[in-house]
Coordinates of N, CA, C and O and ligand atoms in Angstrom, one line a residue:
M1 N -22.7 37.7 72.7 CA -22.5 38.1 71.3 C -24.0 38.1 70.7 O -24.8 37.1 70.8
S2 N -24.2 39.1 70.0 CA -25.6 39.3 69.4 C -25.6 38.6 68.0 O -24.7 38.8 67.2
R3 N -26.5 37.7 67.8 CA -26.6 37.1 66.5 C -28.0 37.5 65.9 O -28.8 36.8 65.3
R4 N -28.2 38.8 66.0 CA -29.5 39.4 65.5 C -29.4 39.6 64.0 O -28.3 40.2 63.6
R5 N -30.3 39.2 63.3 CA -30.4 39.4 61.9 C -30.7 41.0 61.7 O -31.6 41.5 62.4
K6 N -30.0 41.6 60.9 CA -30.2 43.0 60.6 C -30.2 43.3 59.1 O -29.8 42.5 58.2
R7 N -30.7 44.5 58.8 CA -30.7 44.9 57.4 C -29.6 45.9 57.2 O -29.4 46.9 57.9
F8 N -28.7 45.5 56.2 CA -27.6 46.4 55.8 C -28.0 47.6 55.0 O -29.1 47.6 54.4
L9 N -27.1 48.5 54.8 CA -27.4 49.7 53.9 C -27.8 49.3 52.5 O -28.6 50.0 51.9
C10 N -27.1 48.2 52.0 CA -27.4 47.8 50.7 C -28.8 47.1 50.5 O -29.3 47.0 49.4
G11 N -29.4 46.8 51.6 CA -30.8 46.3 51.5 C -30.9 44.9 51.8 O -32.0 44.3 52.1
H12 N -29.8 44.2 51.8 CA -29.7 42.7 52.1 C -29.9 42.6 53.6 O -29.5 43.5 54.4
Q13 N -30.3 41.4 54.1 CA -30.4 41.1 55.5 C -29.4 40.1 55.8 O -29.1 39.2 55.1
G14 N -28.9 40.1 57.1 CA -27.9 39.1 57.5 C -27.3 39.5 58.8 O -27.8 40.3 59.6
Y15 N -26.3 38.6 59.1 CA -25.6 38.9 60.5 C -24.2 39.4 60.3 O -23.6 39.4 59.2
G16 N -23.7 40.0 61.3 CA -22.3 40.5 61.3 C -22.1 42.0 61.0 O -23.1 42.7 60.9
Q17 N -20.9 42.3 60.8 CA -20.5 43.7 60.4 C -20.9 44.1 59.0 O -21.3 45.3 58.8
T18 N -20.5 43.2 58.2 CA -20.7 43.6 56.7 C -21.6 42.6 56.0 O -21.9 41.4 56.5
C19 N -22.1 43.0 54.9 CA -23.1 42.0 54.2 C -22.3 41.0 53.4 O -21.5 41.3 52.6
H20 N -22.6 39.7 53.8 CA -21.8 38.6 53.2 C -22.3 38.5 51.7 O -21.5 38.0 50.9
R21 N -23.5 38.7 51.4 CA -24.0 38.6 50.0 C -23.2 39.6 49.1 O -22.8 39.1 48.0
C22 N -23.1 40.8 49.6 CA -22.3 41.8 48.7 C -20.9 41.4 48.6 O -20.4 41.5 47.5
A23 N -20.3 40.9 49.7 CA -18.9 40.5 49.6 C -18.8 39.3 48.7 O -17.8 39.3 47.9
Q24 N -19.8 38.3 48.6 CA -19.7 37.3 47.7 C -19.8 37.7 46.2 O -19.1 37.2 45.4
E25 N -20.8 38.6 46.0 CA -21.0 39.1 44.7 C -19.7 39.8 44.2 O -19.4 39.7 43.0
L26 N -19.1 40.6 45.1 CA -17.9 41.3 44.6 C -16.8 40.3 44.3 O -16.1 40.4 43.3
Q27 N -16.7 39.2 45.1 CA -15.7 38.1 44.9 C -15.9 37.5 43.5 O -14.9 37.3 42.7
A28 N -17.2 37.2 43.3 CA -17.5 36.5 42.0 C -17.2 37.5 40.8 O -16.7 37.0 39.8
K29 N -17.5 38.7 41.0 CA -17.3 39.7 39.9 C -15.8 39.8 39.7 O -15.3 39.9 38.5
T30 N -15.0 39.9 40.7 CA -13.5 40.0 40.6 C -12.9 38.8 39.9 O -12.2 38.9 39.0
L31 N -13.5 37.6 40.3 CA -13.0 36.4 39.7 C -13.3 36.4 38.1 O -12.5 36.0 37.4
K32 N -14.5 36.8 37.8 CA -15.0 36.9 36.4 C -14.0 37.8 35.6 O -13.7 37.4 34.5
A33 N -13.7 38.9 36.2 CA -12.8 39.9 35.6 C -11.5 39.3 35.3 O -10.8 39.5 34.3
T34 N -11.0 38.5 36.3 CA -9.7 37.9 36.2 C -9.7 36.9 35.1 O -8.8 36.8 34.3
V35 N -10.7 36.1 35.1 CA -10.8 35.0 34.0 C -10.9 35.7 32.6 O -10.2 35.3 31.7
R36 N -11.6 36.8 32.5 CA -11.8 37.5 31.3 C -10.4 38.1 30.9 O -10.1 38.0 29.7
E37 N -9.7 38.7 31.8 CA -8.4 39.2 31.6 C -7.4 38.1 31.1 O -6.6 38.4 30.2
Q38 N -7.4 37.0 31.7 CA -6.6 35.9 31.4 C -6.9 35.4 29.9 O -5.9 35.2 29.1
A39 N -8.2 35.4 29.6 CA -8.6 35.0 28.2 C -8.1 36.0 27.2 O -7.6 35.7 26.2
R40 N -8.2 37.3 27.6 CA -7.8 38.4 26.7 C -6.2 38.2 26.5 O -5.8 38.3 25.3
A41 N -5.5 38.0 27.5 CA -4.0 37.9 27.4 C -3.6 36.7 26.6 O -2.8 36.8 25.8
A42 N -4.4 35.6 26.8 CA -4.1 34.4 25.9 C -4.3 34.6 24.5 O -3.6 34.2 23.7
R43 N -5.5 35.3 24.2 CA -5.8 35.7 22.8 C -4.7 36.5 22.2 O -4.3 36.4 21.0
Q44 N -4.2 37.5 23.0 CA -3.2 38.4 22.5 C -1.9 37.7 22.2 O -1.3 38.0 21.2
E45 N -1.6 36.8 23.1 CA -0.4 36.0 22.9 C -0.4 35.2 21.7 O 0.5 35.1 21.0
W46 N -1.5 34.6 21.6 CA -1.8 33.7 20.4 C -1.7 34.5 19.1 O -1.1 34.2 18.1
A47 N -2.3 35.7 19.1 CA -2.2 36.6 17.9 C -0.8 37.0 17.6 O -0.4 37.1 16.4
A48 N 0.0 37.3 18.7 CA 1.3 37.8 18.5 C 2.2 36.6 18.1 O 3.2 36.8 17.4
S49 N 1.9 35.4 18.3 CA 2.8 34.2 18.0 C 3.0 34.1 16.5 O 4.0 33.5 16.1
F50 N 2.0 34.6 15.7 CA 2.1 34.3 14.3 C 3.3 35.2 13.6 O 3.7 34.9 12.5
A51 N 3.7 36.2 14.3 CA 4.8 37.0 13.9 C 6.1 36.2 13.7 O 7.0 36.5 12.9
Q52 N 6.2 35.1 14.4 CA 7.4 34.3 14.5 C 7.4 33.3 13.4 O 8.4 32.6 13.1
D53 N 6.2 33.0 12.8 CA 6.1 32.0 11.7 C 6.8 32.3 10.5 O 6.7 33.4 10.0
V54 N 7.4 31.3 9.8 CA 8.0 31.6 8.5 C 7.0 31.5 7.4 O 7.2 31.9 6.3
V55 N 5.9 30.8 7.7 CA 4.8 30.7 6.8 C 3.6 31.3 7.4 O 3.4 31.2 8.7
D56 N 2.7 31.9 6.6 CA 1.5 32.6 7.2 C 0.5 31.5 7.6 O 0.0 30.8 6.8
L57 N 0.3 31.5 9.0 CA -0.6 30.5 9.5 C -1.9 31.1 10.1 O -2.7 30.4 10.7
E58 N -2.0 32.4 10.0 CA -3.1 33.1 10.6 C -4.5 32.7 10.0 O -4.5 32.6 8.7
G59 N -5.4 32.6 10.8 CA -6.8 32.2 10.4 C -7.0 30.7 10.2 O -8.1 30.3 10.0
L60 N -6.0 29.9 10.4 CA -6.2 28.4 10.3 C -6.6 27.9 11.6 O -6.3 28.5 12.7
P61 N -7.2 26.7 11.7 CA -7.6 26.2 13.0 C -6.4 26.0 13.8 O -5.4 25.6 13.3
K62 N -6.6 26.1 15.1 CA -5.5 26.0 16.1 C -4.7 24.7 15.9 O -3.5 24.7 16.0
S63 N -5.4 23.6 15.8 CA -4.7 22.3 15.7 C -3.8 22.2 14.5 O -2.7 21.7 14.6
I64 N -4.2 22.9 13.4 CA -3.4 22.9 12.2 C -2.2 23.8 12.3 O -1.1 23.5 11.9
V65 N -2.4 24.9 13.0 CA -1.3 25.9 13.3 C -0.3 25.1 14.1 O 1.0 25.2 13.7
L66 N -0.7 24.4 15.2 CA 0.3 23.7 16.0 C 1.0 22.6 15.2 O 2.3 22.5 15.4
K67 N 0.2 21.9 14.5 CA 0.9 20.8 13.7 C 1.8 21.3 12.7 O 3.0 20.8 12.5
A68 N 1.4 22.4 11.9 CA 2.3 23.0 10.9 C 3.5 23.5 11.6 O 4.6 23.3 10.9
R69 N 3.5 24.1 12.7 CA 4.7 24.7 13.4 C 5.6 23.5 13.7 O 6.8 23.7 13.5
Q70 N 5.1 22.5 14.2 CA 5.9 21.3 14.6 C 6.6 20.7 13.3 O 7.9 20.5 13.3
V71 N 5.9 20.5 12.2 CA 6.5 19.9 11.0 C 7.4 20.9 10.4 O 8.5 20.5 10.0
I72 N 7.1 22.2 10.3 CA 8.0 23.3 9.8 C 9.3 23.3 10.6 O 10.4 23.3 9.9
A73 N 9.2 23.2 11.9 CA 10.4 23.2 12.7 C 11.3 22.0 12.4 O 12.5 22.2 12.2
E74 N 10.7 20.9 12.2 CA 11.5 19.6 11.9 C 12.1 19.7 10.4 O 13.2 19.3 10.3
I75 N 11.3 20.2 9.5 CA 11.8 20.3 8.1 C 13.0 21.3 8.1 O 14.0 21.0 7.5
L76 N 12.8 22.4 8.8 CA 13.9 23.5 8.9 C 15.1 22.9 9.5 O 16.3 23.3 9.3
A77 N 14.9 21.9 10.5 CA 16.0 21.3 11.2 C 16.7 20.2 10.3 O 17.6 19.6 10.8
G78 N 16.1 19.9 9.1 CA 16.7 19.0 8.3 C 16.1 17.6 8.2 O 16.6 16.7 7.6
A79 N 14.9 17.5 8.8 CA 14.1 16.2 8.7 C 13.7 15.9 7.3 O 13.4 16.9 6.6
D80 N 13.6 14.6 7.0 CA 13.2 14.3 5.6 C 11.7 14.4 5.6 O 11.0 13.9 6.4
Y81 N 11.2 15.0 4.5 CA 9.7 15.3 4.3 C 9.0 14.0 4.2 O 7.8 14.0 4.5
R82 N 9.6 12.9 3.8 CA 9.0 11.7 3.6 C 8.5 11.1 5.0 O 7.6 10.2 5.0
R83 N 9.2 11.6 6.0 CA 8.8 11.1 7.4 C 7.4 11.5 7.7 O 6.8 11.0 8.5
F84 N 6.9 12.7 7.0 CA 5.6 13.2 7.3 C 4.7 12.8 6.1 O 3.7 13.5 5.9
K85 N 5.0 11.8 5.4 CA 4.2 11.4 4.2 C 4.2 12.4 3.1 O 3.2 12.5 2.3
G86 N 5.2 13.2 3.0 CA 5.3 14.3 2.0 C 5.6 13.7 0.6 O 6.2 12.6 0.6
K87 N 5.0 14.4 -0.4 CA 5.2 13.8 -1.7 C 5.5 15.0 -2.7 O 5.0 16.1 -2.5
R88 N 6.4 14.6 -3.7 CA 6.7 15.6 -4.7 C 5.6 15.7 -5.7 O 5.0 14.6 -6.0
L89 N 5.2 16.8 -6.2 CA 4.2 16.9 -7.2 C 4.6 16.5 -8.6 O 5.8 16.8 -8.9
N90 N 3.7 15.8 -9.3 CA 4.1 15.4 -10.6 C 4.3 16.6 -11.6 O 5.4 16.4 -12.4
H91 N 3.6 17.6 -11.5 CA 3.7 18.6 -12.5 C 4.9 19.5 -12.2 O 5.4 20.3 -13.0
D92 N 5.4 19.4 -11.0 CA 6.6 20.2 -10.6 C 7.3 19.4 -9.4 O 6.8 19.6 -8.2
R93 N 8.4 18.7 -9.7 CA 9.0 17.9 -8.7 C 9.7 18.7 -7.6 O 10.0 18.2 -6.6
R94 N 9.9 20.0 -7.8 CA 10.5 20.8 -6.8 C 9.5 21.2 -5.7 O 9.9 21.5 -4.6
V95 N 8.1 21.0 -6.0 CA 7.1 21.3 -5.0 C 6.8 20.0 -4.2 O 6.6 19.0 -4.8
I96 N 6.8 20.2 -2.9 CA 6.6 19.1 -2.0 C 5.3 19.3 -1.2 O 5.2 20.5 -0.6
S97 N 4.4 18.4 -1.2 CA 3.1 18.6 -0.5 C 3.1 17.6 0.7 O 3.2 16.4 0.7
I98 N 3.0 18.2 2.0 CA 3.0 17.4 3.2 C 1.6 17.4 3.8 O 1.2 18.5 4.3
P99 N 1.0 16.4 4.0 CA -0.4 16.4 4.6 C -0.3 16.7 6.1 O 0.6 16.2 6.8
L100 N -1.1 17.6 6.6 CA -1.1 18.0 8.0 C -2.3 17.3 8.6 O -2.3 16.8 9.8
N101 N -3.4 17.2 7.9 CA -4.6 16.3 8.3 C -5.3 16.1 6.9 O -4.8 16.3 5.8
Y102 N -6.5 15.6 7.0 CA -7.2 15.3 5.8 C -7.5 16.6 4.9 O -7.5 16.5 3.7
H103 N -7.7 17.7 5.5 CA -8.0 19.0 4.9 C -6.9 19.9 4.5 O -7.0 20.7 3.6
Y104 N -5.8 19.8 5.3 CA -4.8 20.8 5.1 C -3.4 20.2 4.7 O -3.1 19.1 5.2
R105 N -2.6 20.9 3.9 CA -1.3 20.4 3.6 C -0.2 21.6 3.7 O -0.7 22.7 3.4
L106 N 0.9 21.2 4.1 CA 2.0 22.2 3.9 C 2.7 22.0 2.7 O 3.1 21.0 2.3
I107 N 2.9 23.2 2.0 CA 3.7 23.2 0.7 C 5.0 23.7 1.0 O 5.2 24.8 1.5
C108 N 6.0 22.9 0.5 CA 7.4 23.3 0.6 C 8.0 23.3 -0.9 O 7.5 22.8 -1.8
Y109 N 9.1 24.0 -0.9 CA 9.7 24.2 -2.2 C 11.2 23.7 -2.0 O 11.9 24.1 -1.1
D110 N 11.7 22.8 -2.9 CA 13.1 22.4 -2.9 C 13.9 23.2 -3.7 O 13.7 23.3 -5.0
T111 N 14.7 24.0 -3.1 CA 15.6 25.0 -3.8 C 16.9 24.4 -4.4 O 17.5 25.1 -5.1
G112 N 17.0 23.2 -4.0 CA 18.3 22.5 -4.5 C 19.2 22.2 -3.3 O 19.7 21.1 -3.3
D113 N 19.3 23.2 -2.4 CA 20.2 22.9 -1.3 C 19.3 22.8 0.0 O 19.8 22.3 1.0
R114 N 18.1 23.2 0.0 CA 17.2 23.0 1.2 C 15.8 23.0 0.8 O 15.3 23.5 -0.3
I115 N 14.9 22.6 1.8 CA 13.5 22.5 1.6 C 12.9 23.7 2.4 O 13.1 23.8 3.6
E116 N 12.2 24.6 1.7 CA 11.6 25.7 2.3 C 10.2 25.6 2.4 O 9.4 25.5 1.4
P117 N 9.6 25.7 3.6 CA 8.2 25.7 3.8 C 7.7 27.0 3.2 O 8.3 28.1 3.4
R118 N 6.6 26.9 2.4 CA 6.1 28.1 1.7 C 4.7 28.5 2.2 O 4.3 29.7 2.3
S119 N 3.8 27.5 2.3 CA 2.4 27.9 2.6 C 1.7 26.7 3.1 O 2.1 25.6 3.0
V120 N 0.5 27.0 3.9 CA -0.4 25.9 4.2 C -1.6 26.1 3.5 O -2.2 27.3 3.4
L121 N -2.1 25.1 2.7 CA -3.3 25.2 2.0 C -4.3 24.2 2.3 O -4.0 23.2 2.8
S122 N -5.6 24.6 2.2 CA -6.7 23.7 2.5 C -6.9 22.9 1.3 O -6.4 23.2 0.2
H123 N -7.6 21.8 1.4 CA -7.9 20.9 0.3 C -8.6 21.8 -0.9 O -8.2 21.6 -2.0
E124 N -9.5 22.6 -0.5 CA -10.1 23.6 -1.5 C -9.2 24.5 -2.2 O -9.1 24.5 -3.4
D125 N -8.4 25.2 -1.4 CA -7.3 26.1 -2.0 C -6.4 25.3 -2.9 O -6.2 25.8 -4.1
Y126 N -6.1 24.1 -2.6 CA -5.1 23.3 -3.3 C -5.7 22.9 -4.6 O -5.0 22.9 -5.6
N127 N -7.0 22.6 -4.7 CA -7.5 22.2 -6.0 C -7.8 23.4 -6.9 O -7.8 23.2 -8.1
V128 N -8.1 24.5 -6.3 CA -8.4 25.7 -7.1 C -7.2 26.2 -7.8 O -6.9 26.2 -9.0
K129 N -6.3 26.8 -6.9 CA -5.0 27.4 -7.4 C -3.9 26.4 -7.0 O -3.5 26.2 -5.9
K130 N -3.4 25.7 -8.1 CA -2.3 24.8 -7.8 C -1.2 25.5 -7.2 O -0.9 26.7 -7.5
P131 N -0.5 25.0 -6.2 CA 0.4 25.7 -5.4 C 1.6 26.2 -6.3 O 2.1 25.5 -7.2
L132 N 1.9 27.5 -6.1 CA 2.9 28.1 -6.9 C 4.2 28.0 -6.2 O 4.3 27.9 -5.0
A133 N 5.3 27.9 -6.9 CA 6.6 27.6 -6.4 C 7.1 28.9 -5.8 O 6.8 29.9 -6.0
Ligands
ZN201 ZN1 -25.6 43.5 50.5

């Protein structure tokens, strides 16, 4: 068996029938494309997920989106808003503010027979435009 080093058509040098460097580069390129494709699919899936939300959550930080979805699901299932440290507003007792974290809160409206999630506001939004019912 000849183990003579030779120069391939691509210009690389090595042993065997085909160039291992080119094979490796191709494999790395394919892997990168796969990773890119998976990231693109994940982004698309994330963007599409907002269509299912009863409250507009687009543009919010991912952790807030996930927290909001969890709280909204539980509120819609009949959970008491006080479980999430929710409070009724003094200027309108029908409006309930539920903290999601230090910066964001979920605003719900008590229609009389149910609690409807309405919007997620940041601390800044909340102070500028008082939540509308
Ligand atoms: Zn090569």
